[in-house]
Amino acid sequence: MSNTKEAIISVDNVSVFYDGKQSKVPAIEEVSLEIEQGEFVCLVGPSGCGKSTLLKIIAGYIQPSQGKVFMKEEEISQADWRRGVVFQSPTLYPWLTVRKNIEYGPKVRKVSKEECAKLSTYYLNEVGLTDFADHHPYELSGGMKQRVSLARALANQPEIILMDEPFSALDAITRVKMQDFLREMWQKNNQTILLITHDIDEALALGTKVAIMSKNPGKIEKIIDVDYSNKIMMDSNYEFENDTAYIHDKSEILKMISE
Ligand SMILES: Nc1ncnc2c1ncn2[C@@H]1O[C@H](COP(=O)(O)OP(=O)(O)O)[C@@H](O)[C@H]1O
Ligand SMILES: [Mg+2]
């Protein structure tokens, strides 16, 4: 077996300038990032450093001012179901049931009715919402809505899931539950995930890699490999509060972000 992994996403020296009042304002500058199959990359950085801009570039919602972004060998030029996106506030269709929301993407892609039903049944079960299949979004809690959003992204069977602060609006207990849930989904399905967060603990608890972004200009300062997610899965008694490596990584990231 070769140990050269395949990069699913390659961000190559990308800069984005937005139109300001007088001049072009740089949001991110010369950012490069590779995401390989099966990786869980967490991107942390202060508010306004360009995290969402980078995610939108990878999603194909906006185009870089300079540099290029590739999915495998292909340059990304528009949004595509192979890159599933989950936002902070779930963007569900209020007039559709939970099941219909999940089936929406495959249906648009002209997947057969039977196959759509199979997919929604499977992912409803995966996210623990089988009993809520015929409910509407307004009947669900925040955490449940976010699980529907995830199921909806997964139902397209994307090659990567891009998540922009998906748990920021949830209360602390629900957030930790959702993190455990996402970690299990990632491991079980060998998913590839890019998750943006401003919560360093969340990044360390989930990622296989943490990319640290700084502000003015928005740049990736450093990418570190971490293994806390595995530790949490392997050892039910694991407590990061007592792990000196964790404390070290956390304070290093905090220092970098607040500079
Ligand atoms: N559509 C836009 N037009 C002009 N400026 C923008 C736009 N979107 C974001 N910005 C600016 O670009 C910078 C990065 O924003 P963003 O990517 O949303 O950061 P983050 O997600 O890290 O908070 C910020 O200074 C923000 O004000
Ligand atoms: Mg943002």
mmCIF file of N, CA and C in Angstrom, residues 64-164:
data_model
loop_
_atom_site.group_PDB
_atom_site.id
_atom_site.type_symbol
_atom_site.label_atom_id
_atom_site.label_comp_id
_atom_site.label_asym_id
_atom_site.label_seq_id
_atom_site.Cartn_x
_atom_site.Cartn_y
_atom_site.Cartn_z
ATOM 1 N N PRO A 64 -11.752 33.087 -5.805
ATOM 2 C CA PRO A 64 -10.602 33.809 -5.271
ATOM 3 C C PRO A 64 -10.208 34.994 -6.159
ATOM 4 N N SER A 65 -9.667 36.056 -5.527
ATOM 5 C CA SER A 65 -9.135 37.179 -6.302
ATOM 6 C C SER A 65 -7.796 36.768 -6.906
ATOM 7 N N GLN A 66 -7.042 35.971 -6.133
ATOM 8 C CA GLN A 66 -5.778 35.407 -6.626
ATOM 9 C C GLN A 66 -5.683 33.972 -6.142
ATOM 10 N N GLY A 67 -4.944 33.155 -6.890
ATOM 11 C CA GLY A 67 -4.740 31.763 -6.498
ATOM 12 C C GLY A 67 -5.855 30.874 -7.019
ATOM 13 N N LYS A 68 -5.750 29.602 -6.699
ATOM 14 C CA LYS A 68 -6.710 28.630 -7.218
ATOM 15 C C LYS A 68 -7.122 27.625 -6.153
ATOM 16 N N VAL A 69 -8.296 27.046 -6.341
ATOM 17 C CA VAL A 69 -8.771 25.989 -5.443
ATOM 18 C C VAL A 69 -9.171 24.787 -6.289
ATOM 19 N N PHE A 70 -8.737 23.634 -5.855
ATOM 20 C CA PHE A 70 -9.044 22.423 -6.605
ATOM 21 C C PHE A 70 -9.769 21.406 -5.744
ATOM 22 N N MET A 71 -10.659 20.674 -6.398
ATOM 23 C CA MET A 71 -11.180 19.462 -5.786
ATOM 24 C C MET A 71 -10.619 18.328 -6.637
ATOM 25 N N LYS A 72 -9.784 17.495 -6.001
ATOM 26 C CA LYS A 72 -8.989 16.541 -6.769
ATOM 27 C C LYS A 72 -8.243 17.323 -7.848
ATOM 28 N N GLU A 73 -8.387 16.978 -9.110
ATOM 29 C CA GLU A 73 -7.605 17.694 -10.128
ATOM 30 C C GLU A 73 -8.373 18.869 -10.726
ATOM 31 N N GLU A 74 -9.617 18.989 -10.310
ATOM 32 C CA GLU A 74 -10.527 19.886 -11.009
ATOM 33 C C GLU A 74 -10.644 21.227 -10.292
ATOM 34 N N GLU A 75 -10.510 22.326 -11.032
ATOM 35 C CA GLU A 75 -10.617 23.636 -10.403
ATOM 36 C C GLU A 75 -12.072 23.905 -9.989
ATOM 37 N N ILE A 76 -12.238 24.418 -8.775
ATOM 38 C CA ILE A 76 -13.589 24.683 -8.263
ATOM 39 C C ILE A 76 -14.073 26.019 -8.806
ATOM 40 N N SER A 77 -15.223 26.004 -9.467
ATOM 41 C CA SER A 77 -15.711 27.263 -10.036
ATOM 42 C C SER A 77 -17.150 27.566 -9.629
ATOM 43 N N GLN A 78 -17.811 26.614 -9.006
ATOM 44 C CA GLN A 78 -19.179 26.852 -8.548
ATOM 45 C C GLN A 78 -19.552 25.846 -7.453
ATOM 46 N N ALA A 79 -20.684 26.087 -6.804
ATOM 47 C CA ALA A 79 -21.142 25.166 -5.767
ATOM 48 C C ALA A 79 -21.467 23.822 -6.401
ATOM 49 N N ASP A 80 -21.348 22.770 -5.620
ATOM 50 C CA ASP A 80 -21.435 21.419 -6.165
ATOM 51 C C ASP A 80 -21.854 20.482 -5.026
ATOM 52 N N TRP A 81 -22.776 19.556 -5.270
ATOM 53 C CA TRP A 81 -23.266 18.680 -4.206
ATOM 54 C C TRP A 81 -22.174 17.794 -3.614
ATOM 55 N N ARG A 82 -21.059 17.632 -4.328
ATOM 56 C CA ARG A 82 -19.977 16.804 -3.778
ATOM 57 C C ARG A 82 -19.296 17.480 -2.593
ATOM 58 N N ARG A 83 -19.622 18.767 -2.392
ATOM 59 C CA ARG A 83 -19.139 19.465 -1.201
ATOM 60 C C ARG A 83 -20.359 19.929 -0.416
ATOM 61 N N GLY A 84 -20.681 19.211 0.631
ATOM 62 C CA GLY A 84 -21.870 19.519 1.433
ATOM 63 C C GLY A 84 -21.544 20.606 2.441
ATOM 64 N N VAL A 85 -22.445 21.551 2.589
ATOM 65 C CA VAL A 85 -22.185 22.678 3.489
ATOM 66 C C VAL A 85 -23.216 22.714 4.622
ATOM 67 N N VAL A 86 -22.736 22.909 5.838
ATOM 68 C CA VAL A 86 -23.610 23.069 7.012
ATOM 69 C C VAL A 86 -23.245 24.384 7.691
ATOM 70 N N PHE A 87 -24.243 25.248 7.862
ATOM 71 C CA PHE A 87 -24.000 26.569 8.454
ATOM 72 C C PHE A 87 -24.361 26.599 9.935
ATOM 73 N N GLN A 88 -24.025 27.750 10.560
ATOM 74 C CA GLN A 88 -24.319 27.935 11.981
ATOM 75 C C GLN A 88 -25.819 27.859 12.240
ATOM 76 N N SER A 89 -26.589 28.571 11.438
ATOM 77 C CA SER A 89 -28.041 28.464 11.590
ATOM 78 C C SER A 89 -28.538 27.529 10.512
ATOM 79 N N PRO A 90 -29.211 26.464 10.915
ATOM 80 C CA PRO A 90 -29.685 25.499 9.928
ATOM 81 C C PRO A 90 -30.562 26.182 8.892
ATOM 82 N N THR A 91 -30.282 25.930 7.630
ATOM 83 C CA THR A 91 -31.050 26.555 6.556
ATOM 84 C C THR A 91 -32.007 25.525 5.969
ATOM 85 N N LEU A 92 -32.977 25.132 6.784
ATOM 86 C CA LEU A 92 -33.958 24.134 6.334
ATOM 87 C C LEU A 92 -35.149 24.829 5.691
ATOM 88 N N TYR A 93 -35.836 24.120 4.824
ATOM 89 C CA TYR A 93 -37.067 24.667 4.252
ATOM 90 C C TYR A 93 -38.190 24.450 5.254
ATOM 91 N N PRO A 94 -38.778 25.568 5.754
ATOM 92 C CA PRO A 94 -39.774 25.440 6.816
ATOM 93 C C PRO A 94 -41.048 24.722 6.369
ATOM 94 N N TRP A 95 -41.351 24.774 5.065
ATOM 95 C CA TRP A 95 -42.602 24.174 4.589
ATOM 96 C C TRP A 95 -42.451 22.689 4.280
ATOM 97 N N LEU A 96 -41.216 22.184 4.365
ATOM 98 C CA LEU A 96 -41.013 20.756 4.099
ATOM 99 C C LEU A 96 -40.819 20.000 5.405
ATOM 100 N N THR A 97 -41.250 18.743 5.427
ATOM 101 C CA THR A 97 -41.002 17.916 6.602
ATOM 102 C C THR A 97 -39.503 17.608 6.694
ATOM 103 N N VAL A 98 -39.118 17.063 7.833
ATOM 104 C CA VAL A 98 -37.732 16.668 8.043
ATOM 105 C C VAL A 98 -37.282 15.720 6.925
ATOM 106 N N ARG A 99 -38.097 14.720 6.637
ATOM 107 C CA ARG A 99 -37.743 13.765 5.584
ATOM 108 C C ARG A 99 -37.584 14.456 4.219
ATOM 109 N N LYS A 100 -38.521 15.332 3.901
ATOM 110 C CA LYS A 100 -38.453 16.016 2.597
ATOM 111 C C LYS A 100 -37.258 16.957 2.517
ATOM 112 N N ASN A 101 -36.911 17.556 3.655
ATOM 113 C CA ASN A 101 -35.708 18.375 3.671
ATOM 114 C C ASN A 101 -34.472 17.537 3.339
ATOM 115 N N ILE A 102 -34.414 16.341 3.914
ATOM 116 C CA ILE A 102 -33.255 15.468 3.682
ATOM 117 C C ILE A 102 -33.226 14.975 2.232
ATOM 118 N N GLU A 103 -34.404 14.754 1.683
ATOM 119 C CA GLU A 103 -34.475 14.234 0.306
ATOM 120 C C GLU A 103 -34.285 15.318 -0.747
ATOM 121 N N TYR A 104 -34.296 16.566 -0.311
ATOM 122 C CA TYR A 104 -34.310 17.660 -1.273
ATOM 123 C C TYR A 104 -33.145 17.611 -2.279
ATOM 124 N N GLY A 105 -31.926 17.456 -1.746
ATOM 125 C CA GLY A 105 -30.739 17.469 -2.613
ATOM 126 C C GLY A 105 -30.752 16.340 -3.643
ATOM 127 N N PRO A 106 -30.891 15.084 -3.174
ATOM 128 C CA PRO A 106 -30.951 13.970 -4.129
ATOM 129 C C PRO A 106 -32.079 14.142 -5.153
ATOM 130 N N LYS A 107 -33.217 14.687 -4.702
ATOM 131 C CA LYS A 107 -34.344 14.862 -5.612
ATOM 132 C C LYS A 107 -33.989 15.842 -6.738
ATOM 133 N N VAL A 108 -33.342 16.943 -6.344
ATOM 134 C CA VAL A 108 -32.908 17.924 -7.345
ATOM 135 C C VAL A 108 -31.930 17.287 -8.335
ATOM 136 N N ARG A 109 -31.136 16.336 -7.822
ATOM 137 C CA ARG A 109 -30.169 15.660 -8.698
ATOM 138 C C ARG A 109 -30.828 14.530 -9.507
ATOM 139 N N LYS A 110 -32.147 14.455 -9.425
ATOM 140 C CA LYS A 110 -32.917 13.476 -10.186
ATOM 141 C C LYS A 110 -32.657 12.025 -9.776
ATOM 142 N N VAL A 111 -32.308 11.862 -8.511
ATOM 143 C CA VAL A 111 -32.212 10.513 -7.947
ATOM 144 C C VAL A 111 -33.643 9.966 -7.865
ATOM 145 N N SER A 112 -33.815 8.689 -8.140
ATOM 146 C CA SER A 112 -35.164 8.115 -8.182
ATOM 147 C C SER A 112 -35.865 8.232 -6.825
ATOM 148 N N LYS A 113 -37.187 8.212 -6.877
ATOM 149 C CA LYS A 113 -38.003 8.322 -5.664
ATOM 150 C C LYS A 113 -37.633 7.263 -4.634
ATOM 151 N N GLU A 114 -37.478 6.037 -5.095
ATOM 152 C CA GLU A 114 -37.157 4.915 -4.202
ATOM 153 C C GLU A 114 -35.812 5.149 -3.530
ATOM 154 N N GLU A 115 -34.849 5.576 -4.346
ATOM 155 C CA GLU A 115 -33.507 5.810 -3.809
ATOM 156 C C GLU A 115 -33.533 6.976 -2.817
ATOM 157 N N CYS A 116 -34.293 8.041 -3.121
ATOM 158 C CA CYS A 116 -34.446 9.175 -2.192
ATOM 159 C C CYS A 116 -35.003 8.694 -0.852
ATOM 160 N N ALA A 117 -36.012 7.848 -0.928
ATOM 161 C CA ALA A 117 -36.637 7.335 0.295
ATOM 162 C C ALA A 117 -35.640 6.497 1.091
ATOM 163 N N LYS A 118 -34.853 5.715 0.392
ATOM 164 C CA LYS A 118 -33.830 4.894 1.057
ATOM 165 C C LYS A 118 -32.813 5.772 1.766
ATOM 166 N N LEU A 119 -32.362 6.800 1.049
ATOM 167 C CA LEU A 119 -31.351 7.710 1.609
ATOM 168 C C LEU A 119 -31.893 8.423 2.840
ATOM 169 N N SER A 120 -33.128 8.944 2.738
ATOM 170 C CA SER A 120 -33.649 9.699 3.878
ATOM 171 C C SER A 120 -33.883 8.772 5.070
ATOM 172 N N THR A 121 -34.352 7.561 4.810
ATOM 173 C CA THR A 121 -34.561 6.606 5.904
ATOM 174 C C THR A 121 -33.236 6.304 6.598
ATOM 175 N N TYR A 122 -32.220 6.085 5.791
ATOM 176 C CA TYR A 122 -30.911 5.750 6.346
ATOM 177 C C TYR A 122 -30.360 6.907 7.196
ATOM 178 N N TYR A 123 -30.384 8.113 6.622
ATOM 179 C CA TYR A 123 -29.770 9.234 7.350
ATOM 180 C C TYR A 123 -30.638 9.736 8.503
ATOM 181 N N LEU A 124 -31.950 9.558 8.412
ATOM 182 C CA LEU A 124 -32.804 9.862 9.571
ATOM 183 C C LEU A 124 -32.386 9.005 10.750
ATOM 184 N N ASN A 125 -32.146 7.740 10.472
ATOM 185 C CA ASN A 125 -31.722 6.824 11.515
ATOM 186 C C ASN A 125 -30.336 7.204 12.044
ATOM 187 N N GLU A 126 -29.436 7.531 11.116
ATOM 188 C CA GLU A 126 -28.074 7.922 11.502
ATOM 189 C C GLU A 126 -28.062 9.088 12.481
ATOM 190 N N VAL A 127 -28.923 10.077 12.237
ATOM 191 C CA VAL A 127 -28.918 11.249 13.109
ATOM 192 C C VAL A 127 -29.960 11.137 14.238
ATOM 193 N N GLY A 128 -30.556 9.953 14.368
ATOM 194 C CA GLY A 128 -31.450 9.695 15.484
ATOM 195 C C GLY A 128 -32.771 10.448 15.414
ATOM 196 N N LEU A 129 -33.285 10.675 14.199
ATOM 197 C CA LEU A 129 -34.517 11.454 14.082
ATOM 198 C C LEU A 129 -35.622 10.717 13.323
ATOM 199 N N THR A 130 -35.551 9.392 13.324
ATOM 200 C CA THR A 130 -36.560 8.601 12.613
ATOM 201 C C THR A 130 -37.973 8.967 13.067
ATOM 202 N N ASP A 131 -38.130 9.174 14.370
ATOM 203 C CA ASP A 131 -39.459 9.477 14.902
ATOM 204 C C ASP A 131 -39.954 10.870 14.518
ATOM 205 N N PHE A 132 -39.047 11.679 13.982
ATOM 206 C CA PHE A 132 -39.427 13.054 13.640
ATOM 207 C C PHE A 132 -39.501 13.282 12.132
ATOM 208 N N ALA A 133 -39.502 12.185 11.383
ATOM 209 C CA ALA A 133 -39.466 12.264 9.909
ATOM 210 C C ALA A 133 -40.563 13.163 9.357
ATOM 211 N N ASP A 134 -41.763 13.098 9.930
ATOM 212 C CA ASP A 134 -42.889 13.844 9.374
ATOM 213 C C ASP A 134 -43.150 15.169 10.087
ATOM 214 N N HIS A 135 -42.235 15.533 10.993
ATOM 215 C CA HIS A 135 -42.354 16.837 11.654
ATOM 216 C C HIS A 135 -41.790 17.929 10.750
ATOM 217 N N HIS A 136 -42.156 19.152 11.077
ATOM 218 C CA HIS A 136 -41.601 20.300 10.364
ATOM 219 C C HIS A 136 -40.507 20.931 11.226
ATOM 220 N N PRO A 137 -39.577 21.660 10.599
ATOM 221 C CA PRO A 137 -38.450 22.231 11.340
ATOM 222 C C PRO A 137 -38.858 23.026 12.584
ATOM 223 N N TYR A 138 -39.956 23.787 12.521
ATOM 224 C CA TYR A 138 -40.313 24.614 13.674
ATOM 225 C C TYR A 138 -40.639 23.790 14.917
ATOM 226 N N GLU A 139 -40.884 22.492 14.724
ATOM 227 C CA GLU A 139 -41.211 21.638 15.873
ATOM 228 C C GLU A 139 -39.966 21.060 16.554
ATOM 229 N N LEU A 140 -38.789 21.381 16.022
ATOM 230 C CA LEU A 140 -37.562 20.766 16.525
ATOM 231 C C LEU A 140 -36.728 21.742 17.352
ATOM 232 N N SER A 141 -35.899 21.174 18.252
ATOM 233 C CA SER A 141 -34.946 21.999 19.010
ATOM 234 C C SER A 141 -33.775 22.368 18.100
ATOM 235 N N GLY A 142 -32.929 23.287 18.602
ATOM 236 C CA GLY A 142 -31.775 23.736 17.816
ATOM 237 C C GLY A 142 -30.844 22.595 17.421
ATOM 238 N N GLY A 143 -30.564 21.718 18.405
ATOM 239 C CA GLY A 143 -29.674 20.591 18.136
ATOM 240 C C GLY A 143 -30.265 19.640 17.106
ATOM 241 N N MET A 144 -31.574 19.419 17.207
ATOM 242 C CA MET A 144 -32.239 18.529 16.241
ATOM 243 C C MET A 144 -32.197 19.122 14.839
ATOM 244 N N LYS A 145 -32.448 20.427 14.755
ATOM 245 C CA LYS A 145 -32.398 21.089 13.439
ATOM 246 C C LYS A 145 -31.005 20.954 12.832
ATOM 247 N N GLN A 146 -30.005 21.102 13.701
ATOM 248 C CA GLN A 146 -28.644 21.003 13.177
ATOM 249 C C GLN A 146 -28.355 19.569 12.705
ATOM 250 N N ARG A 147 -28.975 18.573 13.364
ATOM 251 C CA ARG A 147 -28.810 17.180 12.921
ATOM 252 C C ARG A 147 -29.501 16.961 11.577
ATOM 253 N N VAL A 148 -30.645 17.631 11.377
ATOM 254 C CA VAL A 148 -31.312 17.524 10.069
ATOM 255 C C VAL A 148 -30.419 18.140 8.984
ATOM 256 N N SER A 149 -29.824 19.289 9.300
ATOM 257 C CA SER A 149 -28.923 19.938 8.340
ATOM 258 C C SER A 149 -27.783 19.008 7.942
ATOM 259 N N LEU A 150 -27.263 18.321 8.951
ATOM 260 C CA LEU A 150 -26.164 17.390 8.680
ATOM 261 C C LEU A 150 -26.654 16.214 7.837
ATOM 262 N N ALA A 151 -27.814 15.681 8.203
ATOM 263 C CA ALA A 151 -28.385 14.572 7.424
ATOM 264 C C ALA A 151 -28.639 15.011 5.990
ATOM 265 N N ARG A 152 -29.092 16.237 5.828
ATOM 266 C CA ARG A 152 -29.375 16.733 4.490
ATOM 267 C C ARG A 152 -28.085 16.839 3.665
ATOM 268 N N ALA A 153 -27.021 17.294 4.315
ATOM 269 C CA ALA A 153 -25.733 17.344 3.604
ATOM 270 C C ALA A 153 -25.267 15.929 3.273
ATOM 271 N N LEU A 154 -25.397 15.007 4.241
ATOM 272 C CA LEU A 154 -24.916 13.631 4.044
ATOM 273 C C LEU A 154 -25.700 12.876 2.977
ATOM 274 N N ALA A 155 -26.993 13.192 2.850
ATOM 275 C CA ALA A 155 -27.852 12.476 1.909
ATOM 276 C C ALA A 155 -27.370 12.635 0.461
ATOM 277 N N ASN A 156 -26.613 13.688 0.217
ATOM 278 C CA ASN A 156 -26.018 13.866 -1.110
ATOM 279 C C ASN A 156 -24.760 13.024 -1.276
ATOM 280 N N GLN A 157 -24.370 12.340 -0.210
ATOM 281 C CA GLN A 157 -23.139 11.559 -0.192
ATOM 282 C C GLN A 157 -21.957 12.347 -0.750
ATOM 283 N N PRO A 158 -21.699 13.502 -0.110
ATOM 284 C CA PRO A 158 -20.624 14.368 -0.577
ATOM 285 C C PRO A 158 -19.254 13.773 -0.270
ATOM 286 N N GLU A 159 -18.259 14.259 -0.972
ATOM 287 C CA GLU A 159 -16.897 13.770 -0.713
ATOM 288 C C GLU A 159 -16.264 14.515 0.446
ATOM 289 N N ILE A 160 -16.811 15.704 0.735
ATOM 290 C CA ILE A 160 -16.334 16.447 1.909
ATOM 291 C C ILE A 160 -17.505 17.249 2.472
ATOM 292 N N ILE A 161 -17.495 17.404 3.799
ATOM 293 C CA ILE A 161 -18.502 18.244 4.441
ATOM 294 C C ILE A 161 -17.811 19.480 4.987
ATOM 295 N N LEU A 162 -18.347 20.632 4.647
ATOM 296 C CA LEU A 162 -17.801 21.907 5.096
ATOM 297 C C LEU A 162 -18.768 22.481 6.123
ATOM 298 N N MET A 163 -18.274 22.732 7.332
ATOM 299 C CA MET A 163 -19.168 23.184 8.398
ATOM 300 C C MET A 163 -18.676 24.515 8.947
ATOM 301 N N ASP A 164 -19.536 25.520 8.917
ATOM 302 C CA ASP A 164 -19.163 26.849 9.400
ATOM 303 C C ASP A 164 -19.784 27.120 10.763
#
